[in-house]
PDB file of C-alpha atoms and ligand atoms in Angstrom:
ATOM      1  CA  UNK A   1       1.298  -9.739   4.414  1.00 52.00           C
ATOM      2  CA  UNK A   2       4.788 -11.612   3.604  1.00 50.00           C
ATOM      3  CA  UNK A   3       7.223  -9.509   5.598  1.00 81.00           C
ATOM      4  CA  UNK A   4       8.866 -12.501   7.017  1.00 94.00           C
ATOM      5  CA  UNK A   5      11.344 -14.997   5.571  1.00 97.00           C
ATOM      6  CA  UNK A   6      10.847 -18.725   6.231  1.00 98.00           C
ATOM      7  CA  UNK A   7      12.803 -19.888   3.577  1.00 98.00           C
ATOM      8  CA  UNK A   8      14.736 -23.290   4.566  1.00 98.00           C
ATOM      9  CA  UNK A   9      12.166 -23.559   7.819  1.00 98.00           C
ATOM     10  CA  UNK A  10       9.123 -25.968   8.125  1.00 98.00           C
ATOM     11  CA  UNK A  11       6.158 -25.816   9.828  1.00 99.00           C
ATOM     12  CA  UNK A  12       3.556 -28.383  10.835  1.00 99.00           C
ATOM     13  CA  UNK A  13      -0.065 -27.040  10.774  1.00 99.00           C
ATOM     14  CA  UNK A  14      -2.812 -28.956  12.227  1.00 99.00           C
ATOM     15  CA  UNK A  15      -5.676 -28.426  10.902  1.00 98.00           C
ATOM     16  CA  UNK A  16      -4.131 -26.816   7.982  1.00 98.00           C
ATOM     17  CA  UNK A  17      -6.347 -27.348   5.158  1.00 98.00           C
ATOM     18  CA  UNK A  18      -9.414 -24.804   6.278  1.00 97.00           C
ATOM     19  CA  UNK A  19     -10.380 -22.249   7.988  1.00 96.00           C
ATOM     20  CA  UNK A  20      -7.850 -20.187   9.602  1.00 98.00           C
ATOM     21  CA  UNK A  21      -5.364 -23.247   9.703  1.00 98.00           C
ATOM     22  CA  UNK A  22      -5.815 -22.570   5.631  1.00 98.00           C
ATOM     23  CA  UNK A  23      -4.623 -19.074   6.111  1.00 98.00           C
ATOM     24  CA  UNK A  24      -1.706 -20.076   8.261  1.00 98.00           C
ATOM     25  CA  UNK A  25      -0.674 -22.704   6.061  1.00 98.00           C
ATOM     26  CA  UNK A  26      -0.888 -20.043   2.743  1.00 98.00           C
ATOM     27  CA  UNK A  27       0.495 -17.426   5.148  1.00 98.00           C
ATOM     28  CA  UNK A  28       3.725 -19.845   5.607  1.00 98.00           C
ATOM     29  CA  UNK A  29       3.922 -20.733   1.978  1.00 98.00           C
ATOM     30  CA  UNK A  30       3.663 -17.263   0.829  1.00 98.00           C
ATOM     31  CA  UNK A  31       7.163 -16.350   3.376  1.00 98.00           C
ATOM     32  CA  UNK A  32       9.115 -19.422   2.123  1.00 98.00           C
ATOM     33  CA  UNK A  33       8.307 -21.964   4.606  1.00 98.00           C
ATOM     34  CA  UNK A  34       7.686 -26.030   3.627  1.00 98.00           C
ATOM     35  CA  UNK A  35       4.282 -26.510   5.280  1.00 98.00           C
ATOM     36  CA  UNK A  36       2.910 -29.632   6.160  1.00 99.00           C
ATOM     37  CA  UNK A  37      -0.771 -29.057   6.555  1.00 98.00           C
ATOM     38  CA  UNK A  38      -2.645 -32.073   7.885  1.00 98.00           C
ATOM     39  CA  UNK A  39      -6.324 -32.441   8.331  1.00 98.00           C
ATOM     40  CA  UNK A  40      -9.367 -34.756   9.797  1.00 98.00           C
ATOM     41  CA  UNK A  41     -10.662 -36.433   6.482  1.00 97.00           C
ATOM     42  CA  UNK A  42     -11.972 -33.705   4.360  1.00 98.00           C
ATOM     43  CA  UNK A  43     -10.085 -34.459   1.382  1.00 98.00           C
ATOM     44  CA  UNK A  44     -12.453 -32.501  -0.963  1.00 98.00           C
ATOM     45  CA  UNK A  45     -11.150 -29.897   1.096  1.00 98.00           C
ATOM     46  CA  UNK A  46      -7.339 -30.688   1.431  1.00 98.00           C
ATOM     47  CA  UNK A  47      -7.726 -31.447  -2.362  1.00 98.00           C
ATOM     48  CA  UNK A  48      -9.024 -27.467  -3.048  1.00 98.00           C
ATOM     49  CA  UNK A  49      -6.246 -25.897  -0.823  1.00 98.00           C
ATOM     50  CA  UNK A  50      -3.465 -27.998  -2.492  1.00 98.00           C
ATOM     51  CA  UNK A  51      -5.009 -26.936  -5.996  1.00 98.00           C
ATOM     52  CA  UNK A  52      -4.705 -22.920  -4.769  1.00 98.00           C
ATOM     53  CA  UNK A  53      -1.641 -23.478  -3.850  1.00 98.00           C
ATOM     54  CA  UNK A  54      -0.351 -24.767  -7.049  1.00 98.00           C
ATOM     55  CA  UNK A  55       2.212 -22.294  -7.438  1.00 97.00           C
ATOM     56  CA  UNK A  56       4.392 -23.675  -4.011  1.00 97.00           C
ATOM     57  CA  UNK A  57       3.323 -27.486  -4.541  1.00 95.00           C
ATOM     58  CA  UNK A  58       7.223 -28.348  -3.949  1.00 95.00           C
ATOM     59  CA  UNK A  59       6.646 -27.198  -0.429  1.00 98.00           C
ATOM     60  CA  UNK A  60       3.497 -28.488   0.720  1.00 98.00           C
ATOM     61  CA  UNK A  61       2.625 -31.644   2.326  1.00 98.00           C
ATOM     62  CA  UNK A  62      -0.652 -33.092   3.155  1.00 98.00           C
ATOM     63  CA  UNK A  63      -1.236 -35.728   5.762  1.00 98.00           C
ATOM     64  CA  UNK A  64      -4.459 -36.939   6.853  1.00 98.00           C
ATOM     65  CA  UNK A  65      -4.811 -38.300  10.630  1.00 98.00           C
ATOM     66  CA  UNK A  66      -6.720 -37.705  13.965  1.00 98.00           C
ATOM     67  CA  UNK A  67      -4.407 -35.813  16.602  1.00 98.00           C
ATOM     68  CA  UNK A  68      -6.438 -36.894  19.071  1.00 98.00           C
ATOM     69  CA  UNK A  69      -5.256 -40.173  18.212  1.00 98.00           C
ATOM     70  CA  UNK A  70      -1.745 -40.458  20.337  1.00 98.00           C
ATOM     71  CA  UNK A  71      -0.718 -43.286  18.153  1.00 98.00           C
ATOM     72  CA  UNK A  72      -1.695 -41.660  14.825  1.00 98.00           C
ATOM     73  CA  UNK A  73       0.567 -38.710  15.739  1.00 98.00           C
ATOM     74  CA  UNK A  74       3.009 -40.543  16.737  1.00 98.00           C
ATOM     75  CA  UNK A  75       3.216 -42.532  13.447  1.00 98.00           C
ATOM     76  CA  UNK A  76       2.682 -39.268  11.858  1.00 98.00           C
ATOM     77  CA  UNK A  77       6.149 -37.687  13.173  1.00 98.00           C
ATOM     78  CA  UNK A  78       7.765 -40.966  12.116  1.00 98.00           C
ATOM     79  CA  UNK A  79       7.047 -40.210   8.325  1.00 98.00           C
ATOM     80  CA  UNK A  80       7.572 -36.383   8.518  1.00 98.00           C
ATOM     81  CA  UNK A  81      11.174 -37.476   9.473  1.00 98.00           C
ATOM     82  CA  UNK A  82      11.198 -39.040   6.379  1.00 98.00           C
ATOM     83  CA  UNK A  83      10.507 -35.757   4.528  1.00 97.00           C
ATOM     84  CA  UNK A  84      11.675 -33.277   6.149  1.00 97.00           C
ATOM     85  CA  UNK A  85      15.611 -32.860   8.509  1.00 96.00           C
ATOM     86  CA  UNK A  86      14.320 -30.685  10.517  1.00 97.00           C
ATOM     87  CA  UNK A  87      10.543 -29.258  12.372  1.00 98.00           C
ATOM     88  CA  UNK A  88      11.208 -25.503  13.655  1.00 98.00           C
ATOM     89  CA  UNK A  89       7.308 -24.943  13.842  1.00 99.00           C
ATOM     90  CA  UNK A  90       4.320 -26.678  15.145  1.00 99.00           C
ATOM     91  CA  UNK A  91       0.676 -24.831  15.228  1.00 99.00           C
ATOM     92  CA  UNK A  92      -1.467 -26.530  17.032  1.00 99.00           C
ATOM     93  CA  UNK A  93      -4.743 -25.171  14.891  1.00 98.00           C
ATOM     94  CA  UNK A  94      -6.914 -28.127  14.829  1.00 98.00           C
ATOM     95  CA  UNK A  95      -9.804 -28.359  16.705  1.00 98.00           C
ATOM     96  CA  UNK A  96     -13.524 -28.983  16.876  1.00 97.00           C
ATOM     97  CA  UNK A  97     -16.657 -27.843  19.165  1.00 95.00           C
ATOM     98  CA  UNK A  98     -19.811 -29.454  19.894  1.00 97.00           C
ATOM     99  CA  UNK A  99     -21.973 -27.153  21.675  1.00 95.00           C
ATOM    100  CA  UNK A 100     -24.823 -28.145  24.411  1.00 97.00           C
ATOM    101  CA  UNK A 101     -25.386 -26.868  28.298  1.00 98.00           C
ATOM    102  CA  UNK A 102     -23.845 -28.939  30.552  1.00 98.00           C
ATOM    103  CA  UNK A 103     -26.789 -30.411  31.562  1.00 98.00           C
ATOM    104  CA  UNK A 104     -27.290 -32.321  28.652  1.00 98.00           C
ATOM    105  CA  UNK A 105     -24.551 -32.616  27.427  1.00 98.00           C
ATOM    106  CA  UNK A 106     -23.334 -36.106  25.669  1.00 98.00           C
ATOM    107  CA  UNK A 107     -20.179 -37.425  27.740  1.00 98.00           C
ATOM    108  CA  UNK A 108     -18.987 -37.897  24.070  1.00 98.00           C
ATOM    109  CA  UNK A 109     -19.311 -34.969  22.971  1.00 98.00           C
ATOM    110  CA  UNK A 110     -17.425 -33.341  26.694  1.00 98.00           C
ATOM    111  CA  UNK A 111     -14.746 -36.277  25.244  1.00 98.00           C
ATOM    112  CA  UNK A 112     -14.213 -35.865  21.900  1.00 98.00           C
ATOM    113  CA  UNK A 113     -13.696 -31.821  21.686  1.00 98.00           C
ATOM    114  CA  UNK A 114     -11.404 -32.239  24.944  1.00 98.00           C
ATOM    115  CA  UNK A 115      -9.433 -35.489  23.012  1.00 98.00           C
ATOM    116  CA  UNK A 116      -9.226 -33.599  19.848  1.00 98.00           C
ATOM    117  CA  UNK A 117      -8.317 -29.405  21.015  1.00 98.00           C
ATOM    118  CA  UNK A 118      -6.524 -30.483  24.201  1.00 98.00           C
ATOM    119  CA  UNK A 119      -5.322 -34.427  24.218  1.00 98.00           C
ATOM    120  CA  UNK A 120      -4.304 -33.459  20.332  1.00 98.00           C
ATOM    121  CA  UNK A 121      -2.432 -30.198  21.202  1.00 99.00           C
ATOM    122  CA  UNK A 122      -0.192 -32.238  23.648  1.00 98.00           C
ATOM    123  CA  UNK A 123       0.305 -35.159  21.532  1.00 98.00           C
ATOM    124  CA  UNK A 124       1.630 -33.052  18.801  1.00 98.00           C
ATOM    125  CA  UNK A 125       3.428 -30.773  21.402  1.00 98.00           C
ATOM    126  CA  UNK A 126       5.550 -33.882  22.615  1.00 98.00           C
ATOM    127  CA  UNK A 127       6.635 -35.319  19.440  1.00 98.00           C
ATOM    128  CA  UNK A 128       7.361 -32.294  18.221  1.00 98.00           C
ATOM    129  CA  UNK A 129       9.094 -30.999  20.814  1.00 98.00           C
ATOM    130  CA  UNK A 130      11.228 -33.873  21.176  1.00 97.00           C
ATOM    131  CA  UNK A 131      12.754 -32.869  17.922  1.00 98.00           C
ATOM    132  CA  UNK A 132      13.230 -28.963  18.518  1.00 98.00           C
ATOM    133  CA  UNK A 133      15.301 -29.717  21.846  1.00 97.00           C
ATOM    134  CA  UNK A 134      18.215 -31.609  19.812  1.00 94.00           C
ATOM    135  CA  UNK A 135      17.959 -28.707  16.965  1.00 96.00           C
ATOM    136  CA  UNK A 136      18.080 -26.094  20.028  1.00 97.00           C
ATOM    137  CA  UNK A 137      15.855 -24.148  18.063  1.00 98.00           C
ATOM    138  CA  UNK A 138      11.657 -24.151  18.124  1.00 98.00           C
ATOM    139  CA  UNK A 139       8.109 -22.181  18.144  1.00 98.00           C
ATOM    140  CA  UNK A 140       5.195 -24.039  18.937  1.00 99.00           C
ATOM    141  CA  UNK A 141       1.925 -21.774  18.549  1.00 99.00           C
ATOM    142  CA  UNK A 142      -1.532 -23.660  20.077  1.00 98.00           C
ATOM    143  CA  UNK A 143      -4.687 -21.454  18.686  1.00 98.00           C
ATOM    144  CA  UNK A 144      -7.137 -21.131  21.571  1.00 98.00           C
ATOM    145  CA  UNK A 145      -9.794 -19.427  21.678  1.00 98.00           C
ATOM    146  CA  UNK A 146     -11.664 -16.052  24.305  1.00 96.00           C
ATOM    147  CA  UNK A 147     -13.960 -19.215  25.398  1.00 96.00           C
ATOM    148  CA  UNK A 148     -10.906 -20.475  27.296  1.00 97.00           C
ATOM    149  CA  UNK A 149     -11.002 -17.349  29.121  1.00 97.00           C
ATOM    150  CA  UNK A 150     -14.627 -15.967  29.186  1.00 95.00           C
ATOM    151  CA  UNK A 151     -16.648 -19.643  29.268  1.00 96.00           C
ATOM    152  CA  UNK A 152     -19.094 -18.497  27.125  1.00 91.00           C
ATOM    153  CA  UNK A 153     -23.004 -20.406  28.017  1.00 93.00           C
ATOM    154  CA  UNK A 154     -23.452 -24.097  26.037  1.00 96.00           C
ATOM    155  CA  UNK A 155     -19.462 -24.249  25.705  1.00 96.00           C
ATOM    156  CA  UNK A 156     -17.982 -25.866  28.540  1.00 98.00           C
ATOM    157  CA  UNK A 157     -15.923 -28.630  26.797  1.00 98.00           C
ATOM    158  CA  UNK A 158     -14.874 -26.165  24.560  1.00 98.00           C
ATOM    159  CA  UNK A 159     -14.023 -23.723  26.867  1.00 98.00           C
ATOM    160  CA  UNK A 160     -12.386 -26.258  29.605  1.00 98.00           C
ATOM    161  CA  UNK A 161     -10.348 -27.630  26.089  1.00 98.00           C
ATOM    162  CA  UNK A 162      -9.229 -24.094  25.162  1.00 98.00           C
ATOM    163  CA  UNK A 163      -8.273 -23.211  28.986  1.00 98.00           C
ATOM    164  CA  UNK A 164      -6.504 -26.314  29.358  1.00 98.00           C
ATOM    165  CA  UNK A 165      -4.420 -25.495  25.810  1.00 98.00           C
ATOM    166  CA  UNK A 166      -3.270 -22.133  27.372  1.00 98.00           C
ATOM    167  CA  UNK A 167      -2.015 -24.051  30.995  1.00 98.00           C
ATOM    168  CA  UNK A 168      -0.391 -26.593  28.645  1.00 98.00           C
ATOM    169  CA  UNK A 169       1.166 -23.270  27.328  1.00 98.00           C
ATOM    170  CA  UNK A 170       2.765 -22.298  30.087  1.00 98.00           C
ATOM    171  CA  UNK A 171       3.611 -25.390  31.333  1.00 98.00           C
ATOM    172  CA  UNK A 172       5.963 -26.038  28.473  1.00 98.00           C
ATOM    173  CA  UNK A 173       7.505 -22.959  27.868  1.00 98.00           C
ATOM    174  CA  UNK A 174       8.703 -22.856  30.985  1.00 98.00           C
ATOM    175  CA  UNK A 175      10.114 -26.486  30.491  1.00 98.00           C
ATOM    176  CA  UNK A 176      12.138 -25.432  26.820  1.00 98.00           C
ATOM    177  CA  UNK A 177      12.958 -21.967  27.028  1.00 98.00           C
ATOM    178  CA  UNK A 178      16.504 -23.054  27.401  1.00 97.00           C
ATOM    179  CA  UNK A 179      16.754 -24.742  24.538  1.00 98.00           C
ATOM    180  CA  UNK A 180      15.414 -21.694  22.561  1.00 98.00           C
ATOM    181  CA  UNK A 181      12.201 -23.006  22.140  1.00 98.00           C
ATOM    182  CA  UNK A 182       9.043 -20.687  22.744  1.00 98.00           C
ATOM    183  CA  UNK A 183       5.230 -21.651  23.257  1.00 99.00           C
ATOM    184  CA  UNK A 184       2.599 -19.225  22.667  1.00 99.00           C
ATOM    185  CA  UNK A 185      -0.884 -19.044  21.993  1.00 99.00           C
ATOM    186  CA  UNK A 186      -3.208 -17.346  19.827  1.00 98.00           C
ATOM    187  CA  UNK A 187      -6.489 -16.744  20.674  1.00 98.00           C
ATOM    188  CA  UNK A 188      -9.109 -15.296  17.936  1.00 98.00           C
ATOM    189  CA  UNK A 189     -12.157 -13.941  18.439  1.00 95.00           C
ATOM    190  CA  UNK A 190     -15.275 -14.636  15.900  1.00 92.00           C
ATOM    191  CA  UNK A 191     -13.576 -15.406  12.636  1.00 94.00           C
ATOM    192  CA  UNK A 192     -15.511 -15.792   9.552  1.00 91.00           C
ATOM    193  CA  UNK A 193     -14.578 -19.561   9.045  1.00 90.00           C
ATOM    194  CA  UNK A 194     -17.082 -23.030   8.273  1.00 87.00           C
ATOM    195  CA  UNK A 195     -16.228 -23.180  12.257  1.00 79.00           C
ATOM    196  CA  UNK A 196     -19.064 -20.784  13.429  1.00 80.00           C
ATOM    197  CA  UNK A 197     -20.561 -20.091  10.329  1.00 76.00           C
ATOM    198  CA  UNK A 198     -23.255 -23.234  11.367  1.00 77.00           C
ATOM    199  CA  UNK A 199     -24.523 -20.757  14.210  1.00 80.00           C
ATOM    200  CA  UNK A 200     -27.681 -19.738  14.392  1.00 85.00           C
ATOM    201  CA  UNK A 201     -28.164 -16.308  12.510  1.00 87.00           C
ATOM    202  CA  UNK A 202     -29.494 -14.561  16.183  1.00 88.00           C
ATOM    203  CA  UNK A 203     -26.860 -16.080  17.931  1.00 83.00           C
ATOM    204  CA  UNK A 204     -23.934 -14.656  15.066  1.00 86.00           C
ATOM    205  CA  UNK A 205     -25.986 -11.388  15.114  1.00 88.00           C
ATOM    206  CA  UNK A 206     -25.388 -11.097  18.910  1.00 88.00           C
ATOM    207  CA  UNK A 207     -21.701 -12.070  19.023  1.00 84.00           C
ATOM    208  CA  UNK A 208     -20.955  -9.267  16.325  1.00 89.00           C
ATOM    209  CA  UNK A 209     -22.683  -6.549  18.428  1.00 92.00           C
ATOM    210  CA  UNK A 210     -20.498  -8.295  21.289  1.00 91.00           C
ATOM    211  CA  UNK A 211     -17.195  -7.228  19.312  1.00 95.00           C
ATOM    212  CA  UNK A 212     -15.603  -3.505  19.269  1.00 96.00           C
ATOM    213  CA  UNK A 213     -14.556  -2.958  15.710  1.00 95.00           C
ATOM    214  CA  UNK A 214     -18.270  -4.499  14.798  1.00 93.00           C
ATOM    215  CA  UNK A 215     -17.154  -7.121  12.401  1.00 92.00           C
ATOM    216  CA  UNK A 216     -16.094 -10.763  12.514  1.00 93.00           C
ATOM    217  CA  UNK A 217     -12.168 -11.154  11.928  1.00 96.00           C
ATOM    218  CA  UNK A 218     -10.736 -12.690   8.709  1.00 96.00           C
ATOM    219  CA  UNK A 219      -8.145 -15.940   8.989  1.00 98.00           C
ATOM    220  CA  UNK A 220      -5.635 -13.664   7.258  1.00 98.00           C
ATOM    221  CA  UNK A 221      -5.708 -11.613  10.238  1.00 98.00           C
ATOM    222  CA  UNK A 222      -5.340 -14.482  12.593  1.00 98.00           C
ATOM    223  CA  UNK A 223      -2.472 -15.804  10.113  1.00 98.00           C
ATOM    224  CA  UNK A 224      -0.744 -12.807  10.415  1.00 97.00           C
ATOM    225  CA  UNK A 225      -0.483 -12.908  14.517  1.00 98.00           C
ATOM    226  CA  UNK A 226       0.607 -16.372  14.075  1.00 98.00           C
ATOM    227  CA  UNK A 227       3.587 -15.692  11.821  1.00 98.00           C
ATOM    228  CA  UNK A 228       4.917 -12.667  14.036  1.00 98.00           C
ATOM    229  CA  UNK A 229       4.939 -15.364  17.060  1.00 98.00           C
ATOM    230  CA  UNK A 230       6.972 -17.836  14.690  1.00 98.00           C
ATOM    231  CA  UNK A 231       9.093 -15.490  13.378  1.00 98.00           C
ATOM    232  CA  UNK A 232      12.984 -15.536  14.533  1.00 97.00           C
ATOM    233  CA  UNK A 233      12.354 -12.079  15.924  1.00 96.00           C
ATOM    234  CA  UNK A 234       9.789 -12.918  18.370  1.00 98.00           C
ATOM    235  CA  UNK A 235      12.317 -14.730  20.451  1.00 98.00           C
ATOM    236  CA  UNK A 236      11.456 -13.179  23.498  1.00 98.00           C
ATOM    237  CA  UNK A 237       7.558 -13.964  23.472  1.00 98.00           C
ATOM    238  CA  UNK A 238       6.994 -16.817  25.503  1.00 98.00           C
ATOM    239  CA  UNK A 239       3.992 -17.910  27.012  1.00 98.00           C
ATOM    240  CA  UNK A 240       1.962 -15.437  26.266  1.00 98.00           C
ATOM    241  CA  UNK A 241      -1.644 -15.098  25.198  1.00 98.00           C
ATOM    242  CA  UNK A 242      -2.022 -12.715  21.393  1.00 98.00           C
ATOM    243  CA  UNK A 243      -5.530 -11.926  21.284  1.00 98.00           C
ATOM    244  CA  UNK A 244      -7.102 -11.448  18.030  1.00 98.00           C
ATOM    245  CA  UNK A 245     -10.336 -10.610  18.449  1.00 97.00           C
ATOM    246  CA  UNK A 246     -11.180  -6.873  17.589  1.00 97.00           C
ATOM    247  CA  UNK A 247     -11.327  -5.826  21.305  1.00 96.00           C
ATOM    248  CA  UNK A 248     -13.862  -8.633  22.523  1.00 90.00           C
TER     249      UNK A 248
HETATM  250  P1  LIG B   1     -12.694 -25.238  10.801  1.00 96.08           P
HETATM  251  O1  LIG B   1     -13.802 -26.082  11.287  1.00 96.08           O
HETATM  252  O2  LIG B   1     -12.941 -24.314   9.651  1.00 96.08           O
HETATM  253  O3  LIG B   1     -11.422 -26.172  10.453  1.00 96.08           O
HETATM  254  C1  LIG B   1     -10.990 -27.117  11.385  1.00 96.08           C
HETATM  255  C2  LIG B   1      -9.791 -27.860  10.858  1.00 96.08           C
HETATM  256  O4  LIG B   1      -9.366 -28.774  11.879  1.00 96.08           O
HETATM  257  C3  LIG B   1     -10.079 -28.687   9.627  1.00 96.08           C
HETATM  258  O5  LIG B   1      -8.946 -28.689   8.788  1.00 96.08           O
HETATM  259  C4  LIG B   1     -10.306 -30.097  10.201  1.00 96.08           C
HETATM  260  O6  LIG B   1     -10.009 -31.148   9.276  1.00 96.08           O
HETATM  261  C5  LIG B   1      -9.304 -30.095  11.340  1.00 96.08           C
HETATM  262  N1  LIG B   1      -9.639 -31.085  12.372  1.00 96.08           N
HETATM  263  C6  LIG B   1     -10.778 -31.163  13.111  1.00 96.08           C
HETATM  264  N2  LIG B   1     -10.731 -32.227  13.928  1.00 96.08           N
HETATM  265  C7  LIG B   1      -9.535 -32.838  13.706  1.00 96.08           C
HETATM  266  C8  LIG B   1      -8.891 -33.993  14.213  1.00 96.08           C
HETATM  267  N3  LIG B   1      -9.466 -34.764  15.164  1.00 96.08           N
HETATM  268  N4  LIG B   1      -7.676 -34.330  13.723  1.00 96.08           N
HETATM  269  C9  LIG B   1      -7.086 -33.575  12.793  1.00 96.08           C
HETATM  270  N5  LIG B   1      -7.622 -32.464  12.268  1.00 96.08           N
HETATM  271  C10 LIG B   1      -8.839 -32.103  12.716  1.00 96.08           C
HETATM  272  O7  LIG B   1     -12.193 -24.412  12.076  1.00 96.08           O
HETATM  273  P2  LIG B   1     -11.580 -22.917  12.211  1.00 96.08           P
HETATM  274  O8  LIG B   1     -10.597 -22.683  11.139  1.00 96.08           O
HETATM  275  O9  LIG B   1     -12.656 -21.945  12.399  1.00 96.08           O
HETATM  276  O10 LIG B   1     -10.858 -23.048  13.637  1.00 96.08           O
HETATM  277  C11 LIG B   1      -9.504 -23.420  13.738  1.00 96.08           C
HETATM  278  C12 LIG B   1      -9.076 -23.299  15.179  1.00 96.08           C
HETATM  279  O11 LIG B   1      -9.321 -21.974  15.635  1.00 96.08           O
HETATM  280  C13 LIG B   1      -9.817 -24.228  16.139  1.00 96.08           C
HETATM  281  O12 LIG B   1      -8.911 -24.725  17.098  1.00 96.08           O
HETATM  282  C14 LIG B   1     -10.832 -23.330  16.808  1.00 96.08           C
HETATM  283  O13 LIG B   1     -11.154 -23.756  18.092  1.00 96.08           O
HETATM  284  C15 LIG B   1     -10.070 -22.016  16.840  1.00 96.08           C
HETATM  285  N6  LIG B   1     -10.915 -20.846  16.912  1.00 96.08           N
HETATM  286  C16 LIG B   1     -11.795 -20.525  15.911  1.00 96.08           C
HETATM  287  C17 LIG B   1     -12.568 -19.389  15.993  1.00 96.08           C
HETATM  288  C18 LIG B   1     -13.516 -18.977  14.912  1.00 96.08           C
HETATM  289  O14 LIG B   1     -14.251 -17.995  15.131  1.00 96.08           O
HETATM  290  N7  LIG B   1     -13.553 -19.610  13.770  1.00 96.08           N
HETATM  291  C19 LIG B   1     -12.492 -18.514  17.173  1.00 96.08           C
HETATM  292  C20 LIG B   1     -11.527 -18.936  18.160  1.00 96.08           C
HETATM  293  C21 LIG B   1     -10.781 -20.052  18.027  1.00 96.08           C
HETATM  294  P3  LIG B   1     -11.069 -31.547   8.112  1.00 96.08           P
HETATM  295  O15 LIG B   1     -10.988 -30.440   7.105  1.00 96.08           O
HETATM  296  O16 LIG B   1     -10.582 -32.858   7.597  1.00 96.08           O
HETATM  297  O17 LIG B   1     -12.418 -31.618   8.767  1.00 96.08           O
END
C-alpha cells in the first residue's frame, strides 16, 4: 500500500491505537511519517500496537487522553510541541457509539458519543489548526461514518455526531483553504473492527446483505483512502465526502 512519501511529515491520529485508527497509524508509519497515535485508556491495546510496530518505534508516539475533554486536548497540543516542530496532519478517527431508539435513550449516552465524535473532532480541529495556519501548510481528515448521512434506526446520537463532523467539514475548509490547508472526511461503511464486531450476529448478517461487494471492508482499505486525502497531491480535495463503503 506505501506509494506515498511522508518522510519528515507528522501526523496526529486520534484514536490511533485500534481499529481502523490502527491501520492509519501503521499506514503512516509504513510511508515515513512520525505518528502520534493517541487513545482512550486501553493501554493493553496501545501497548500491542507499539510492540507491532517495533520496527518504526523512533517515530511513534503514544498519548493517552479524552478528546472530548477540551482541556485535555488542549494540554495535549502543548506537549506535542515539545516533540515535534511541526503538525501537517490531524485525523480525527476517534470515536465511540452507544446505540438505543430515541425513546429511551440515556441523555448520557445522546452526550457522551456527541462530546467524544463531534465536541472531540473540533477540539482537536482548533488546536491543530492553529498550528497549520503559521506553517501555511495542513490536511485535517475527520472519519465519519454513512450513519451521518443515512440515520440508520437506534443511532441518532451517532448519526447527529457523524452529520455534525461532516458540517464542521465544510465549515472549516472553507475558513483555511487559503492558507493551504484542506479538510476532508472519510466515511466507511461496515469495517471489520472491535467497533461493530459487539453487534448482534442478525443484525451484522443484515448489514452485509445491505452492502454491494457482499463483504465488510478491512481498516487497510479505509487507511488507504485516508492517506490519498493527506497526501501532497490531493491538494485540490477539499471538503469533500470519500466514501468507503463497498457501494452501501
Ligand atoms: P474502535 O472501537 O475499534 O476504536 C476506537 C478508538 O477510539 C480506540 O483507539 C479508542 O481508544 C479511541 N477512543 C474512543 N473514545 C475516545 C475518547 N473519548 N478519547 C480518545 N480516544 C477515544 O473503533 P473503529 O476503529 O471501528 O472506528 C474508528 C472510527 O471510525 C470511529 O470514529 C467510528 O465512528 C468510525 N467508523 C467505524 C466504522 C466501522 O464499521 N468500524 C464504520 C464507519 C465509521 P481505546 O483503545 O483507549 O479505547
Amino acid at each position: 500500500m506505501t506509494q506515498y512519501d511522508f518522510s519528515g511529515q507528522t501526523a496526529i491520529v486520534t484514536g490511533g491505537t485500534r481499529g481502523i485508527g490502527a491501520a492509519i497509524s501503521e499506514a503512516f508509519l509504513a510511508a515515513g511519517a512520525t505518528v502520534v497515535a493517541t487513545y482512550a485508556g486501553n493501554q493493553a491495546a496501545a501497548e500491542a500496537f507499539a510492540a507491532r510496530q517495533a520496527a518504526h518505534a523512533g517515530r511513534l508516539h503514544l498519548r493517552a487522553f479524552d478528546v472530548g475533554d477540551y482541556a485535555a486536548a488542549e494540554e495535549f497540543f502543548r506537549w506535542f510541541d515539545t516533540i515535534a516542530p511541526r503538525l501537517e496532519i490531524l485525523v480525527n478517527n476517534a470515536g465511540i457509539r452507544r446505540d438505543s431508539v430515541v425513546g429511551m435513550m440515556a441523555c448520557a449516552d445522546w452526550e457522551a458519543v456527541l462530546r467524544t465524535n463531534l465536541t472531540g473532532s473540533f477540539a482537536m480541529s482548533k488546536f491543530a489548526v492553529m498550528r497549520m495556519v503559521s506553517n501555511r501548510y495542513g490536511r485535517i481528515i475527520h472519519i465519519t461514518s454513512p450513519s451521518g448521512k443515512f440515520g440508520f434506526e437506534g443511532q441518532a446520537n451517532y448519526a447527529a455526531s457523524k452529520a455534525g463532523q461532516v458540517a464542521l467539514m465544510r465549515s472549516l475548509s472553507k475558513e483555511v483553504a487559503r492558507r493551504k490547508i484542506t479538510v476532508n472526511c472519510v466515511s466507511p461503511g461496515f469495517i471489520d473492527t472491535e467497533f461493530i464486531g459487539a453487534l448482534p450476529p442478525e443484525q451484522l448478517k443484515a448489514y452485509q446483505e445491505s452492502i454491494p461487494v457482499r463483504r465488510l471492508g478491512q481498516p487497510a482499505e479505509v487507511a488507504h483512502g485516508v492517506l490519498f486525502l493527506a497526501s501532497r497531491e490531493a491538494a485540490y480535495v477539499n471538503g469533500a465526502v470519500l466514501e468507503i463503503t463497498g457501494g452501501l
